[in-house]
Structures are given as structure tokens and as C-alpha cells.
Amino acid sequence: MKKINLNNEVDTKKLAQDIANFTQAGDIYLLTGDLGAGKTTFTKGFALGLGIEQMIKSPTYTLIREYDTGRLPLYHMDVYRLTDGASDLGLDEYLEGDGVCIIEWGHLIKEDILTPYIEMFLDKTGESERQFSMKANSPLAAEKLTALTTHLQQLGWAI
């Protein structure tokens, strides 16, 4: 698993922006981490990388927030409070749509996602420090992850 050490929120947002700059329509990212690990902070940086300047709020109670003012639509989901799985949410229209999906707490519905995705982990290693890592769920996602890793290394990220 590829790992990156992040020293603060600025690093988290910058990494997310760099990933967003690489992102293409149809990409799916699951964000996994404890409460307060920085999942929404990451998404804010990701949105900036797509050119979305409106305020990004956690969709904890609404489940899905759509942002369509950037170079790609962003579908920001938070499935923490979902109790019956994802089958009734109509996720397919988002997962197979023309935008990019970021799913906070995505590990809770992984078995319902049949399309390739990259799972991203934010682990607390200190008060503001985090360790970021990624893994792919399929051969196609693994190809994307390899290309993403190369992109991040070219930008100076130590992986």
C-alpha cells in the first residue's frame, strides 16, 4: 500500500488538490478514517483542485451533495448513518455518471460498489499529522492507482 505522511491540514488539502488535478470523469474514491481524521478536509481540497469554490459541507445528514461548478461534477457522499446498505440510494447513477465520487465511510458499503474504485485511508499519527494511503479494488483501479502514484511522485510527494 502506498503511504504519504501529511503534517497538517494544508498538506491534506494540497494532496487532495493534486489528486483532483489527475482525476477523470467516472473516478470513484472511498475515504476511510476515524472521526476527525480529515475526510471532509480532504474533500474540500479535492473540490478546489476541480475548480469548485463554493463551501464544501459534510453530507452526514443529507447523504449526498452535488457540486457542478468545476471541471467535473463532484458527488460527495457520506454513508456513515446509512443503516440498510446502499442498494436503495440509487448510487449507480452517480457511480456510473459523468462526475467523480468521493464517498466518506465508503468501507461500510464496499460490497455494494461493483465498479472499480480506489480506497484512500487517513490515519491519525499525531494531533495534526496524518498518514495517507491508497489501495485499489480491481486490476483496472490498480492501473489508475499506479498512474496516480507516478503523478504524485512527479509533483514531489514522497511515496
mmCIF file of C-alpha atoms in Angstrom:
data_model
loop_
_atom_site.group_PDB
_atom_site.id
_atom_site.type_symbol
_atom_site.label_atom_id
_atom_site.label_comp_id
_atom_site.label_asym_id
_atom_site.label_seq_id
_atom_site.Cartn_x
_atom_site.Cartn_y
_atom_site.Cartn_z
ATOM 1 C CA MET A 1 0.000 0.000 0.000
ATOM 2 C CA LYS A 2 1.337 3.442 -0.985
ATOM 3 C CA LYS A 3 1.787 5.800 2.006
ATOM 4 C CA ILE A 4 2.278 9.558 2.322
ATOM 5 C CA ASN A 5 2.932 11.430 5.567
ATOM 6 C CA LEU A 6 0.923 14.634 5.979
ATOM 7 C CA ASN A 7 1.998 17.208 8.583
ATOM 8 C CA ASN A 8 -1.180 19.302 8.777
ATOM 9 C CA GLU A 9 -4.462 20.294 7.112
ATOM 10 C CA VAL A 10 -2.591 22.324 4.495
ATOM 11 C CA ASP A 11 -0.761 19.169 3.365
ATOM 12 C CA THR A 12 -4.027 17.227 3.322
ATOM 13 C CA LYS A 13 -5.733 19.815 1.124
ATOM 14 C CA LYS A 14 -2.703 20.129 -1.180
ATOM 15 C CA LEU A 15 -2.517 16.359 -1.695
ATOM 16 C CA ALA A 16 -6.242 16.265 -2.422
ATOM 17 C CA GLN A 17 -5.873 19.096 -4.964
ATOM 18 C CA ASP A 18 -3.062 17.221 -6.694
ATOM 19 C CA ILE A 19 -5.196 14.077 -6.860
ATOM 20 C CA ALA A 20 -8.156 16.068 -8.197
ATOM 21 C CA ASN A 21 -5.977 17.522 -10.952
ATOM 22 C CA PHE A 22 -5.307 13.943 -12.090
ATOM 23 C CA THR A 23 -8.918 12.787 -11.754
ATOM 24 C CA GLN A 24 -11.114 11.923 -14.714
ATOM 25 C CA ALA A 25 -14.870 11.525 -15.112
ATOM 26 C CA GLY A 26 -16.057 8.246 -13.620
ATOM 27 C CA ASP A 27 -13.371 8.012 -10.928
ATOM 28 C CA ILE A 28 -14.545 6.746 -7.560
ATOM 29 C CA TYR A 29 -12.695 7.296 -4.287
ATOM 30 C CA LEU A 30 -13.674 5.783 -0.952
ATOM 31 C CA LEU A 31 -12.380 7.768 2.035
ATOM 32 C CA THR A 32 -11.754 5.755 5.155
ATOM 33 C CA GLY A 33 -10.667 7.113 8.532
ATOM 34 C CA ASP A 34 -11.814 7.640 12.096
ATOM 35 C CA LEU A 35 -13.937 10.612 13.139
ATOM 36 C CA GLY A 36 -11.783 13.716 12.831
ATOM 37 C CA ALA A 37 -9.212 12.054 10.559
ATOM 38 C CA GLY A 38 -9.664 14.699 7.858
ATOM 39 C CA LYS A 39 -12.057 13.155 5.341
ATOM 40 C CA THR A 40 -14.034 16.360 4.827
ATOM 41 C CA THR A 41 -10.833 18.433 4.852
ATOM 42 C CA PHE A 42 -9.521 16.178 2.088
ATOM 43 C CA THR A 43 -12.757 16.651 0.126
ATOM 44 C CA LYS A 44 -12.510 20.444 0.467
ATOM 45 C CA GLY A 45 -9.038 20.342 -1.080
ATOM 46 C CA PHE A 46 -10.227 17.932 -3.755
ATOM 47 C CA ALA A 47 -13.064 20.299 -4.692
ATOM 48 C CA LEU A 48 -10.593 23.183 -5.001
ATOM 49 C CA GLY A 49 -8.497 21.026 -7.328
ATOM 50 C CA LEU A 50 -11.564 20.602 -9.538
ATOM 51 C CA GLY A 51 -12.142 24.367 -9.535
ATOM 52 C CA ILE A 52 -15.137 24.241 -7.190
ATOM 53 C CA GLU A 53 -15.051 27.328 -4.999
ATOM 54 C CA GLN A 54 -18.324 27.007 -3.108
ATOM 55 C CA MET A 55 -18.230 25.868 0.517
ATOM 56 C CA ILE A 56 -17.985 22.108 0.939
ATOM 57 C CA LYS A 57 -20.003 20.722 3.832
ATOM 58 C CA SER A 58 -20.086 17.188 5.114
ATOM 59 C CA PRO A 59 -23.181 15.430 3.765
ATOM 60 C CA THR A 60 -23.619 13.466 7.008
ATOM 61 C CA TYR A 61 -27.371 14.089 7.213
ATOM 62 C CA THR A 62 -28.149 14.588 3.521
ATOM 63 C CA LEU A 63 -26.021 11.593 2.399
ATOM 64 C CA ILE A 64 -25.143 13.152 -0.987
ATOM 65 C CA ARG A 65 -24.123 16.669 -2.007
ATOM 66 C CA GLU A 66 -23.615 17.547 -5.655
ATOM 67 C CA TYR A 67 -21.243 20.269 -6.854
ATOM 68 C CA ASP A 68 -21.239 21.049 -10.556
ATOM 69 C CA THR A 69 -19.278 24.279 -10.909
ATOM 70 C CA GLY A 70 -15.843 22.712 -11.513
ATOM 71 C CA ARG A 71 -14.220 20.992 -14.473
ATOM 72 C CA LEU A 72 -16.048 17.796 -13.389
ATOM 73 C CA PRO A 73 -19.150 17.339 -11.253
ATOM 74 C CA LEU A 74 -18.290 16.215 -7.718
ATOM 75 C CA TYR A 75 -20.609 13.828 -5.907
ATOM 76 C CA HIS A 76 -19.683 13.961 -2.228
ATOM 77 C CA MET A 77 -21.289 11.211 -0.179
ATOM 78 C CA ASP A 78 -21.210 10.332 3.495
ATOM 79 C CA VAL A 79 -22.654 6.907 4.252
ATOM 80 C CA TYR A 80 -21.850 6.847 7.987
ATOM 81 C CA ARG A 81 -25.520 6.988 9.023
ATOM 82 C CA LEU A 82 -26.707 4.564 6.350
ATOM 83 C CA THR A 83 -28.232 1.529 8.038
ATOM 84 C CA ASP A 84 -29.556 -0.668 5.228
ATOM 85 C CA GLY A 85 -26.668 -0.636 2.770
ATOM 86 C CA ALA A 86 -26.503 1.347 -0.432
ATOM 87 C CA SER A 87 -28.977 -0.540 -2.577
ATOM 88 C CA ASP A 88 -31.843 1.944 -2.042
ATOM 89 C CA LEU A 89 -29.754 5.087 -2.571
ATOM 90 C CA GLY A 90 -29.616 4.961 -6.337
ATOM 91 C CA LEU A 91 -25.842 5.194 -6.267
ATOM 92 C CA ASP A 92 -25.476 3.710 -9.737
ATOM 93 C CA GLU A 93 -26.441 6.981 -11.417
ATOM 94 C CA TYR A 94 -23.584 8.670 -9.526
ATOM 95 C CA LEU A 95 -21.046 5.838 -9.761
ATOM 96 C CA GLU A 96 -21.573 5.476 -13.484
ATOM 97 C CA GLY A 97 -22.114 9.193 -14.125
ATOM 98 C CA ASP A 98 -20.025 11.899 -15.726
ATOM 99 C CA GLY A 99 -18.510 13.155 -12.488
ATOM 100 C CA VAL A 100 -16.241 11.938 -9.729
ATOM 101 C CA CYS A 101 -17.437 10.350 -6.487
ATOM 102 C CA ILE A 102 -15.904 10.781 -3.071
ATOM 103 C CA ILE A 103 -17.567 8.514 -0.532
ATOM 104 C CA GLU A 104 -16.759 9.155 3.127
ATOM 105 C CA TRP A 105 -17.031 5.992 5.227
ATOM 106 C CA GLY A 106 -17.124 4.106 1.922
ATOM 107 C CA HIS A 107 -15.784 0.940 3.527
ATOM 108 C CA LEU A 108 -19.267 0.488 5.009
ATOM 109 C CA ILE A 109 -20.772 -0.086 1.530
ATOM 110 C CA LYS A 110 -17.823 -1.542 -0.429
ATOM 111 C CA GLU A 111 -19.680 -4.756 -1.125
ATOM 112 C CA ASP A 112 -22.390 -2.727 -2.909
ATOM 113 C CA ILE A 113 -19.932 -0.993 -5.265
ATOM 114 C CA LEU A 114 -19.315 -3.148 -8.301
ATOM 115 C CA THR A 115 -17.290 -0.619 -10.302
ATOM 116 C CA PRO A 116 -13.517 -0.067 -9.912
ATOM 117 C CA TYR A 117 -12.504 2.335 -7.158
ATOM 118 C CA ILE A 118 -9.512 3.493 -5.163
ATOM 119 C CA GLU A 119 -9.830 3.385 -1.398
ATOM 120 C CA MET A 120 -7.987 6.134 0.455
ATOM 121 C CA PHE A 121 -7.134 5.939 4.136
ATOM 122 C CA LEU A 122 -6.457 8.829 6.502
ATOM 123 C CA ASP A 123 -4.926 7.644 9.773
ATOM 124 C CA LYS A 124 -4.162 9.961 12.685
ATOM 125 C CA THR A 125 -0.493 9.790 13.664
ATOM 126 C CA GLY A 126 -0.455 12.911 15.842
ATOM 127 C CA GLU A 127 -2.526 15.955 16.729
ATOM 128 C CA SER A 128 -2.456 17.320 13.175
ATOM 129 C CA GLU A 129 -0.336 14.688 11.421
ATOM 130 C CA ARG A 130 -1.884 12.016 9.245
ATOM 131 C CA GLN A 131 -0.700 9.060 7.240
ATOM 132 C CA PHE A 132 -2.429 8.793 3.871
ATOM 133 C CA SER A 133 -2.503 5.540 1.937
ATOM 134 C CA MET A 134 -4.321 4.101 -1.061
ATOM 135 C CA LYS A 135 -5.298 0.731 -2.474
ATOM 136 C CA ALA A 136 -7.263 -0.426 -5.499
ATOM 137 C CA ASN A 137 -10.164 -2.880 -5.609
ATOM 138 C CA SER A 138 -9.585 -4.249 -9.123
ATOM 139 C CA PRO A 139 -6.981 -4.572 -11.882
ATOM 140 C CA LEU A 140 -8.424 -1.520 -13.666
ATOM 141 C CA ALA A 141 -8.308 0.538 -10.471
ATOM 142 C CA ALA A 142 -4.747 -0.741 -9.863
ATOM 143 C CA GLU A 143 -3.678 0.692 -13.233
ATOM 144 C CA LYS A 144 -5.227 4.020 -12.277
ATOM 145 C CA LEU A 145 -3.513 3.890 -8.869
ATOM 146 C CA THR A 146 -0.115 3.237 -10.472
ATOM 147 C CA ALA A 147 -0.578 6.223 -12.790
ATOM 148 C CA LEU A 148 -1.798 8.376 -9.877
ATOM 149 C CA THR A 149 1.213 7.383 -7.767
ATOM 150 C CA THR A 150 3.575 8.327 -10.598
ATOM 151 C CA HIS A 151 1.758 11.671 -10.978
ATOM 152 C CA LEU A 152 2.103 12.425 -7.258
ATOM 153 C CA GLN A 153 5.789 11.448 -7.232
ATOM 154 C CA GLN A 154 6.417 13.797 -10.159
ATOM 155 C CA LEU A 155 4.854 16.579 -8.064
ATOM 156 C CA GLY A 156 7.301 15.848 -5.227
ATOM 157 C CA TRP A 157 5.215 13.693 -2.899
ATOM 158 C CA ALA A 158 7.331 11.088 -1.097
ATOM 159 C CA ILE A 159 5.517 7.788 -1.530
#
